Amino acid sequence: MKKIVILTLFPNVFKEYFNTSIIKNAIDKKIVEINVVNFREFSKDKHKKVDDTPYGGGAGMVLTLQPIVDAINCYKRAESKVILLTPSGRQYHQKIAKDFSLSNHLIIICGHYEGFDERINNYIDYSISIGDYVLSGGELAAMVLTDSIVRLYDGSISKESLLTESFENNLLDYPVYTKPYEYDKHFVPSVLLSGNHKKIDKFRKEQQLLKTKTNRFDLYLKYKKNIGD
Ligand code: ADE
């Protein structure tokens, strides 16, 4: 069974999300065990303080090393990958999700409001950002990582669904349609009703390329490079 440990100051925010849909299903099927831990409990301060003022002055508080490092050491195994969530980390994407999904033991660390003492880098393996914006804390980012990783575990969802998803081969997913055939004078492309699977595959591939080129030219260029032209 895969194991994910999340170190946070706000464990309650995870409950509802992890109790829903694919993650709940993966937990129920014993594909993954997720342990959400309040690292404040590791603080040796008599008031359970976890932050302090920055050396050199400046705004805000900084998370101290002791509670986080003790929490990491408590859960760390030889095989663990320790991931720090911060807006100054490396940008997260599907290939990193795949790489993390191969690991049996992940420790994910969330900050809140304040930054981490830079020396935290001596105790982690990866520093990850989910995008170029600043969140109030790493909790949403931890949910993003956990969701994107758990759905890749064997048995979480069908292998076929994974193969046709966005970002496979650097392409976005093809557009899909369902009933009714006409809605408010908007029609489903007729080729999808033709029953001709060769034509349908061709149409989907064209649409996939067009969508990627329009919405994500950066990905489109990667796709072109990989197919060798
Ligand atoms: N914590 C705050 N902002 C973040 C971001 N963009 N990615 C990961 N962790 C964060």
PDB file of C-alpha atoms and ligand atoms in Angstrom:
ATOM      1  CA  MET A   1       0.000   0.000   0.000  1.00  0.00           C
ATOM      2  CA  LYS A   2       1.191   3.507  -0.867  1.00  0.00           C
ATOM      3  CA  LYS A   3       1.544   5.991   1.969  1.00  0.00           C
ATOM      4  CA  ILE A   4       1.305   9.792   1.977  1.00  0.00           C
ATOM      5  CA  VAL A   5       2.039  11.840   5.105  1.00  0.00           C
ATOM      6  CA  ILE A   6       0.985  15.505   5.035  1.00  0.00           C
ATOM      7  CA  LEU A   7       2.553  17.869   7.571  1.00  0.00           C
ATOM      8  CA  THR A   8       0.366  20.949   8.127  1.00  0.00           C
ATOM      9  CA  LEU A   9      -0.837  23.410  10.762  1.00  0.00           C
ATOM     10  CA  PHE A  10      -4.439  22.982   9.498  1.00  0.00           C
ATOM     11  CA  PRO A  11      -5.245  19.259   9.314  1.00  0.00           C
ATOM     12  CA  ASN A  12      -9.016  19.835   9.366  1.00  0.00           C
ATOM     13  CA  VAL A  13      -9.183  21.336   5.877  1.00  0.00           C
ATOM     14  CA  PHE A  14      -8.241  17.993   4.296  1.00  0.00           C
ATOM     15  CA  LYS A  15     -11.063  15.882   5.763  1.00  0.00           C
ATOM     16  CA  GLU A  16     -13.902  16.658   3.356  1.00  0.00           C
ATOM     17  CA  TYR A  17     -11.749  16.446   0.241  1.00  0.00           C
ATOM     18  CA  PHE A  18     -10.100  13.165   1.146  1.00  0.00           C
ATOM     19  CA  ASN A  19     -13.503  11.734   2.009  1.00  0.00           C
ATOM     20  CA  THR A  20     -14.807  12.241  -1.529  1.00  0.00           C
ATOM     21  CA  SER A  21     -14.652  10.532  -4.912  1.00  0.00           C
ATOM     22  CA  ILE A  22     -11.404   9.015  -6.232  1.00  0.00           C
ATOM     23  CA  ILE A  23      -9.307   9.634  -3.120  1.00  0.00           C
ATOM     24  CA  LYS A  24     -11.937   8.148  -0.802  1.00  0.00           C
ATOM     25  CA  ASN A  25     -12.249   5.184  -3.136  1.00  0.00           C
ATOM     26  CA  ALA A  26      -8.467   4.641  -3.169  1.00  0.00           C
ATOM     27  CA  ILE A  27      -8.357   4.824   0.641  1.00  0.00           C
ATOM     28  CA  ASP A  28     -11.304   2.403   0.968  1.00  0.00           C
ATOM     29  CA  LYS A  29      -9.641  -0.024  -1.478  1.00  0.00           C
ATOM     30  CA  LYS A  30      -6.419   0.180   0.589  1.00  0.00           C
ATOM     31  CA  ILE A  31      -4.461   1.489  -2.384  1.00  0.00           C
ATOM     32  CA  VAL A  32      -3.211   4.392  -0.269  1.00  0.00           C
ATOM     33  CA  GLU A  33      -3.100   5.458   3.347  1.00  0.00           C
ATOM     34  CA  ILE A  34      -3.052   9.222   3.929  1.00  0.00           C
ATOM     35  CA  ASN A  35      -1.921  10.524   7.290  1.00  0.00           C
ATOM     36  CA  VAL A  36      -2.530  14.229   7.947  1.00  0.00           C
ATOM     37  CA  VAL A  37      -0.356  15.414  10.835  1.00  0.00           C
ATOM     38  CA  ASN A  38      -0.305  18.745  12.695  1.00  0.00           C
ATOM     39  CA  PHE A  39       3.394  19.536  13.015  1.00  0.00           C
ATOM     40  CA  ARG A  40       2.615  22.002  15.831  1.00  0.00           C
ATOM     41  CA  GLU A  41       2.407  18.905  18.035  1.00  0.00           C
ATOM     42  CA  PHE A  42       6.151  18.460  17.526  1.00  0.00           C
ATOM     43  CA  SER A  43       7.019  21.949  18.834  1.00  0.00           C
ATOM     44  CA  LYS A  44       9.253  21.840  21.892  1.00  0.00           C
ATOM     45  CA  ASP A  45       8.228  25.409  22.780  1.00  0.00           C
ATOM     46  CA  LYS A  46       6.090  25.554  25.910  1.00  0.00           C
ATOM     47  CA  HIS A  47       3.385  27.478  23.976  1.00  0.00           C
ATOM     48  CA  LYS A  48       3.730  25.149  20.956  1.00  0.00           C
ATOM     49  CA  LYS A  49       5.061  28.054  18.895  1.00  0.00           C
ATOM     50  CA  VAL A  50       6.101  27.160  15.343  1.00  0.00           C
ATOM     51  CA  ASP A  51       7.330  30.510  13.993  1.00  0.00           C
ATOM     52  CA  ASP A  52       9.587  33.428  14.836  1.00  0.00           C
ATOM     53  CA  THR A  53      10.702  36.815  13.489  1.00  0.00           C
ATOM     54  CA  PRO A  54      13.086  36.890  10.506  1.00  0.00           C
ATOM     55  CA  TYR A  55      16.816  37.524  11.048  1.00  0.00           C
ATOM     56  CA  GLY A  56      17.732  40.800   9.365  1.00  0.00           C
ATOM     57  CA  GLY A  57      14.244  42.191   9.905  1.00  0.00           C
ATOM     58  CA  GLY A  58      11.337  42.433   7.481  1.00  0.00           C
ATOM     59  CA  ALA A  59       7.640  41.691   7.414  1.00  0.00           C
ATOM     60  CA  GLY A  60       5.964  38.532   8.658  1.00  0.00           C
ATOM     61  CA  MET A  61       7.064  35.507  10.589  1.00  0.00           C
ATOM     62  CA  VAL A  62       9.172  32.528   9.560  1.00  0.00           C
ATOM     63  CA  LEU A  63       8.415  28.876  10.333  1.00  0.00           C
ATOM     64  CA  THR A  64      11.120  27.510  12.620  1.00  0.00           C
ATOM     65  CA  LEU A  65      13.008  24.343  11.741  1.00  0.00           C
ATOM     66  CA  GLN A  66      12.592  22.310  14.932  1.00  0.00           C
ATOM     67  CA  PRO A  67       8.896  21.262  14.748  1.00  0.00           C
ATOM     68  CA  ILE A  68       9.025  20.507  11.010  1.00  0.00           C
ATOM     69  CA  VAL A  69      12.345  18.644  11.081  1.00  0.00           C
ATOM     70  CA  ASP A  70      11.249  16.571  14.103  1.00  0.00           C
ATOM     71  CA  ALA A  71       7.992  15.728  12.304  1.00  0.00           C
ATOM     72  CA  ILE A  72       9.898  14.714   9.150  1.00  0.00           C
ATOM     73  CA  ASN A  73      12.274  12.527  11.168  1.00  0.00           C
ATOM     74  CA  CYS A  74       9.351  10.889  12.961  1.00  0.00           C
ATOM     75  CA  TYR A  75       7.734   9.743   9.701  1.00  0.00           C
ATOM     76  CA  LYS A  76      10.709   9.403   7.369  1.00  0.00           C
ATOM     77  CA  ARG A  77      11.695   5.979   6.046  1.00  0.00           C
ATOM     78  CA  ALA A  78      14.631   5.038   3.824  1.00  0.00           C
ATOM     79  CA  GLU A  79      12.339   5.091   0.778  1.00  0.00           C
ATOM     80  CA  SER A  80      10.568   8.407   1.572  1.00  0.00           C
ATOM     81  CA  LYS A  81      10.523  11.358  -0.784  1.00  0.00           C
ATOM     82  CA  VAL A  82      10.141  14.596   1.172  1.00  0.00           C
ATOM     83  CA  ILE A  83       8.341  17.370  -0.717  1.00  0.00           C
ATOM     84  CA  LEU A  84       8.186  20.999   0.420  1.00  0.00           C
ATOM     85  CA  LEU A  85       5.367  23.166  -0.972  1.00  0.00           C
ATOM     86  CA  THR A  86       6.351  26.749  -1.637  1.00  0.00           C
ATOM     87  CA  PRO A  87       5.679  29.348  -4.342  1.00  0.00           C
ATOM     88  CA  SER A  88       9.440  29.491  -4.926  1.00  0.00           C
ATOM     89  CA  GLY A  89       9.682  25.782  -5.759  1.00  0.00           C
ATOM     90  CA  ARG A  90       9.952  24.046  -9.116  1.00  0.00           C
ATOM     91  CA  GLN A  91       6.744  24.248 -11.170  1.00  0.00           C
ATOM     92  CA  TYR A  92       4.586  21.123 -10.789  1.00  0.00           C
ATOM     93  CA  HIS A  93       3.303  19.251 -13.842  1.00  0.00           C
ATOM     94  CA  GLN A  94       1.971  15.837 -14.893  1.00  0.00           C
ATOM     95  CA  LYS A  95       5.401  14.233 -15.396  1.00  0.00           C
ATOM     96  CA  ILE A  96       6.372  15.107 -11.820  1.00  0.00           C
ATOM     97  CA  ALA A  97       3.025  13.675 -10.654  1.00  0.00           C
ATOM     98  CA  LYS A  98       3.883  10.427 -12.479  1.00  0.00           C
ATOM     99  CA  ASP A  99       7.321  10.328 -10.912  1.00  0.00           C
ATOM    100  CA  PHE A 100       5.894  10.891  -7.413  1.00  0.00           C
ATOM    101  CA  SER A 101       3.233   8.224  -8.029  1.00  0.00           C
ATOM    102  CA  LEU A 102       6.011   5.618  -8.381  1.00  0.00           C
ATOM    103  CA  SER A 103       7.188   6.307  -4.839  1.00  0.00           C
ATOM    104  CA  ASN A 104       5.724   4.226  -2.011  1.00  0.00           C
ATOM    105  CA  HIS A 105       6.165   6.862   0.669  1.00  0.00           C
ATOM    106  CA  LEU A 106       5.715  10.604   0.296  1.00  0.00           C
ATOM    107  CA  ILE A 107       5.986  13.283   2.968  1.00  0.00           C
ATOM    108  CA  ILE A 108       4.400  16.585   1.881  1.00  0.00           C
ATOM    109  CA  ILE A 109       5.032  19.744   3.916  1.00  0.00           C
ATOM    110  CA  CYS A 110       2.667  22.752   3.923  1.00  0.00           C
ATOM    111  CA  GLY A 111       3.592  26.202   5.197  1.00  0.00           C
ATOM    112  CA  HIS A 112       1.051  28.815   6.187  1.00  0.00           C
ATOM    113  CA  TYR A 113       1.209  32.604   5.708  1.00  0.00           C
ATOM    114  CA  GLU A 114       4.904  32.786   6.462  1.00  0.00           C
ATOM    115  CA  GLY A 115       7.873  31.262   4.678  1.00  0.00           C
ATOM    116  CA  PHE A 116      10.141  28.439   5.753  1.00  0.00           C
ATOM    117  CA  ASP A 117      13.609  28.979   7.226  1.00  0.00           C
ATOM    118  CA  GLU A 118      15.808  28.471   4.130  1.00  0.00           C
ATOM    119  CA  ARG A 119      17.797  25.749   5.950  1.00  0.00           C
ATOM    120  CA  ILE A 120      14.747  23.465   5.539  1.00  0.00           C
ATOM    121  CA  ASN A 121      16.345  22.629   2.198  1.00  0.00           C
ATOM    122  CA  ASN A 122      18.798  20.366   4.054  1.00  0.00           C
ATOM    123  CA  TYR A 123      15.917  18.082   5.059  1.00  0.00           C
ATOM    124  CA  ILE A 124      13.838  17.789   1.893  1.00  0.00           C
ATOM    125  CA  ASP A 125      14.187  16.137  -1.522  1.00  0.00           C
ATOM    126  CA  TYR A 126      11.949  18.387  -3.655  1.00  0.00           C
ATOM    127  CA  SER A 127      10.704  21.949  -3.489  1.00  0.00           C
ATOM    128  CA  ILE A 128       7.475  22.304  -5.488  1.00  0.00           C
ATOM    129  CA  SER A 129       5.165  25.153  -6.527  1.00  0.00           C
ATOM    130  CA  ILE A 130       1.776  24.470  -8.112  1.00  0.00           C
ATOM    131  CA  GLY A 131       1.793  27.739 -10.060  1.00  0.00           C
ATOM    132  CA  ASP A 132       2.873  31.348 -10.261  1.00  0.00           C
ATOM    133  CA  TYR A 133       0.597  32.738  -7.573  1.00  0.00           C
ATOM    134  CA  VAL A 134       0.857  32.937  -3.813  1.00  0.00           C
ATOM    135  CA  LEU A 135      -1.583  30.917  -1.724  1.00  0.00           C
ATOM    136  CA  SER A 136      -2.152  31.619   1.977  1.00  0.00           C
ATOM    137  CA  GLY A 137      -0.734  28.198   2.710  1.00  0.00           C
ATOM    138  CA  GLY A 138       0.398  24.934   1.195  1.00  0.00           C
ATOM    139  CA  GLU A 139      -2.810  23.051   2.054  1.00  0.00           C
ATOM    140  CA  LEU A 140      -4.526  23.585  -1.308  1.00  0.00           C
ATOM    141  CA  ALA A 141      -1.259  22.728  -3.056  1.00  0.00           C
ATOM    142  CA  ALA A 142      -1.007  19.514  -0.985  1.00  0.00           C
ATOM    143  CA  MET A 143      -4.517  18.563  -2.092  1.00  0.00           C
ATOM    144  CA  VAL A 144      -3.559  19.252  -5.709  1.00  0.00           C
ATOM    145  CA  LEU A 145      -0.479  17.014  -5.417  1.00  0.00           C
ATOM    146  CA  THR A 146      -2.295  14.269  -3.522  1.00  0.00           C
ATOM    147  CA  ASP A 147      -5.204  14.178  -5.976  1.00  0.00           C
ATOM    148  CA  SER A 148      -3.008  14.170  -9.079  1.00  0.00           C
ATOM    149  CA  ILE A 149      -0.771  11.428  -7.619  1.00  0.00           C
ATOM    150  CA  VAL A 150      -3.423   9.131  -6.096  1.00  0.00           C
ATOM    151  CA  ARG A 151      -5.403   8.919  -9.364  1.00  0.00           C
ATOM    152  CA  LEU A 152      -2.243   7.535 -11.011  1.00  0.00           C
ATOM    153  CA  TYR A 153      -1.856   4.663  -8.530  1.00  0.00           C
ATOM    154  CA  ASP A 154      -2.677   1.228  -9.968  1.00  0.00           C
ATOM    155  CA  GLY A 155      -6.354   0.443  -9.360  1.00  0.00           C
ATOM    156  CA  SER A 156      -7.477   4.046  -8.635  1.00  0.00           C
ATOM    157  CA  ILE A 157      -9.061   4.628 -12.036  1.00  0.00           C
ATOM    158  CA  SER A 158      -9.122   2.707 -15.302  1.00  0.00           C
ATOM    159  CA  LYS A 159      -5.897   2.526 -17.313  1.00  0.00           C
ATOM    160  CA  GLU A 160      -7.816   3.603 -20.423  1.00  0.00           C
ATOM    161  CA  SER A 161      -8.962   6.861 -18.784  1.00  0.00           C
ATOM    162  CA  LEU A 162      -5.356   7.661 -17.912  1.00  0.00           C
ATOM    163  CA  LEU A 163      -4.148   7.071 -21.465  1.00  0.00           C
ATOM    164  CA  THR A 164      -6.520   9.554 -23.092  1.00  0.00           C
ATOM    165  CA  GLU A 165      -6.073  12.357 -20.551  1.00  0.00           C
ATOM    166  CA  SER A 166      -4.634  15.801 -21.082  1.00  0.00           C
ATOM    167  CA  PHE A 167      -0.823  16.053 -21.033  1.00  0.00           C
ATOM    168  CA  GLU A 168      -0.248  12.543 -22.377  1.00  0.00           C
ATOM    169  CA  ASN A 169       2.350  13.113 -25.150  1.00  0.00           C
ATOM    170  CA  ASN A 170       2.208  16.860 -24.415  1.00  0.00           C
ATOM    171  CA  LEU A 171      -1.300  17.195 -25.823  1.00  0.00           C
ATOM    172  CA  LEU A 172      -4.503  18.406 -24.195  1.00  0.00           C
ATOM    173  CA  ASP A 173      -7.447  16.022 -24.139  1.00  0.00           C
ATOM    174  CA  TYR A 174      -9.796  15.928 -27.144  1.00  0.00           C
ATOM    175  CA  PRO A 175     -13.233  17.574 -26.706  1.00  0.00           C
ATOM    176  CA  VAL A 176     -16.120  15.323 -25.673  1.00  0.00           C
ATOM    177  CA  TYR A 177     -19.882  15.714 -26.090  1.00  0.00           C
ATOM    178  CA  THR A 178     -22.980  14.030 -24.683  1.00  0.00           C
ATOM    179  CA  LYS A 179     -26.759  14.100 -25.129  1.00  0.00           C
ATOM    180  CA  PRO A 180     -28.741  15.967 -26.300  1.00  0.00           C
ATOM    181  CA  TYR A 181     -27.527  16.226 -29.891  1.00  0.00           C
ATOM    182  CA  GLU A 182     -28.773  19.827 -30.073  1.00  0.00           C
ATOM    183  CA  TYR A 183     -28.726  22.270 -27.164  1.00  0.00           C
ATOM    184  CA  ASP A 184     -29.829  25.885 -27.722  1.00  0.00           C
ATOM    185  CA  LYS A 185     -28.925  25.502 -31.437  1.00  0.00           C
ATOM    186  CA  HIS A 186     -25.468  24.175 -30.586  1.00  0.00           C
ATOM    187  CA  PHE A 187     -24.909  20.828 -32.301  1.00  0.00           C
ATOM    188  CA  VAL A 188     -22.627  17.885 -31.601  1.00  0.00           C
ATOM    189  CA  PRO A 189     -20.157  17.432 -34.525  1.00  0.00           C
ATOM    190  CA  SER A 190     -21.938  14.957 -36.798  1.00  0.00           C
ATOM    191  CA  VAL A 191     -18.859  12.760 -37.331  1.00  0.00           C
ATOM    192  CA  LEU A 192     -19.264  11.560 -33.720  1.00  0.00           C
ATOM    193  CA  LEU A 193     -22.620  10.045 -34.656  1.00  0.00           C
ATOM    194  CA  SER A 194     -21.338   8.444 -37.848  1.00  0.00           C
ATOM    195  CA  GLY A 195     -20.251   5.171 -36.264  1.00  0.00           C
ATOM    196  CA  ASN A 196     -17.080   5.355 -38.386  1.00  0.00           C
ATOM    197  CA  HIS A 197     -14.315   4.905 -35.798  1.00  0.00           C
ATOM    198  CA  LYS A 198     -11.504   5.691 -38.166  1.00  0.00           C
ATOM    199  CA  LYS A 199     -13.097   9.053 -38.941  1.00  0.00           C
ATOM    200  CA  ILE A 200     -13.877   9.672 -35.280  1.00  0.00           C
ATOM    201  CA  ASP A 201     -10.254   9.001 -34.249  1.00  0.00           C
ATOM    202  CA  LYS A 202      -9.008  11.335 -36.987  1.00  0.00           C
ATOM    203  CA  PHE A 203     -11.443  14.076 -35.936  1.00  0.00           C
ATOM    204  CA  ARG A 204     -10.459  13.756 -32.270  1.00  0.00           C
ATOM    205  CA  LYS A 205      -6.756  13.907 -33.063  1.00  0.00           C
ATOM    206  CA  GLU A 206      -7.252  17.045 -35.196  1.00  0.00           C
ATOM    207  CA  GLN A 207      -9.303  18.700 -32.461  1.00  0.00           C
ATOM    208  CA  GLN A 208      -6.715  17.740 -29.869  1.00  0.00           C
ATOM    209  CA  LEU A 209      -3.946  19.371 -31.898  1.00  0.00           C
ATOM    210  CA  LEU A 210      -6.023  22.477 -32.572  1.00  0.00           C
ATOM    211  CA  LYS A 211      -6.958  22.901 -28.902  1.00  0.00           C
ATOM    212  CA  THR A 212      -3.372  22.443 -27.774  1.00  0.00           C
ATOM    213  CA  LYS A 213      -2.072  24.877 -30.387  1.00  0.00           C
ATOM    214  CA  THR A 214      -4.679  27.499 -29.435  1.00  0.00           C
ATOM    215  CA  ASN A 215      -4.675  27.164 -25.636  1.00  0.00           C
ATOM    216  CA  ARG A 216      -1.138  25.957 -24.903  1.00  0.00           C
ATOM    217  CA  PHE A 217       1.307  26.824 -27.642  1.00  0.00           C
ATOM    218  CA  ASP A 218       4.193  25.949 -25.284  1.00  0.00           C
ATOM    219  CA  LEU A 219       2.906  22.336 -25.029  1.00  0.00           C
ATOM    220  CA  TYR A 220       2.240  22.202 -28.760  1.00  0.00           C
ATOM    221  CA  LEU A 221       5.880  23.037 -29.484  1.00  0.00           C
ATOM    222  CA  LYS A 222       6.998  20.264 -27.100  1.00  0.00           C
ATOM    223  CA  TYR A 223       4.664  17.837 -28.858  1.00  0.00           C
ATOM    224  CA  LYS A 224       6.093  18.784 -32.262  1.00  0.00           C
ATOM    225  CA  LYS A 225       9.633  18.358 -30.978  1.00  0.00           C
ATOM    226  CA  ASN A 226       8.928  14.897 -29.527  1.00  0.00           C
ATOM    227  CA  ILE A 227       7.420  13.558 -32.733  1.00  0.00           C
ATOM    228  CA  GLY A 228      10.543  14.668 -34.506  1.00  0.00           C
ATOM    229  CA  ASP A 229       9.481  17.426 -36.856  1.00  0.00           C
TER     230      ASP A 229
HETATM  231  N1  ADE B   1       2.287  27.851  -0.855  1.00  0.00           N
HETATM  232  C1  ADE B   1       1.864  29.095  -1.134  1.00  0.00           C
HETATM  233  N2  ADE B   1       1.743  29.300  -2.452  1.00  0.00           N
HETATM  234  C2  ADE B   1       2.091  28.112  -3.059  1.00  0.00           C
HETATM  235  C3  ADE B   1       2.193  27.677  -4.399  1.00  0.00           C
HETATM  236  N3  ADE B   1       1.906  28.482  -5.420  1.00  0.00           N
HETATM  237  N4  ADE B   1       2.589  26.414  -4.615  1.00  0.00           N
HETATM  238  C4  ADE B   1       2.889  25.591  -3.596  1.00  0.00           C
HETATM  239  N5  ADE B   1       2.836  25.953  -2.303  1.00  0.00           N
HETATM  240  C5  ADE B   1       2.431  27.202  -2.030  1.00  0.00           C
END
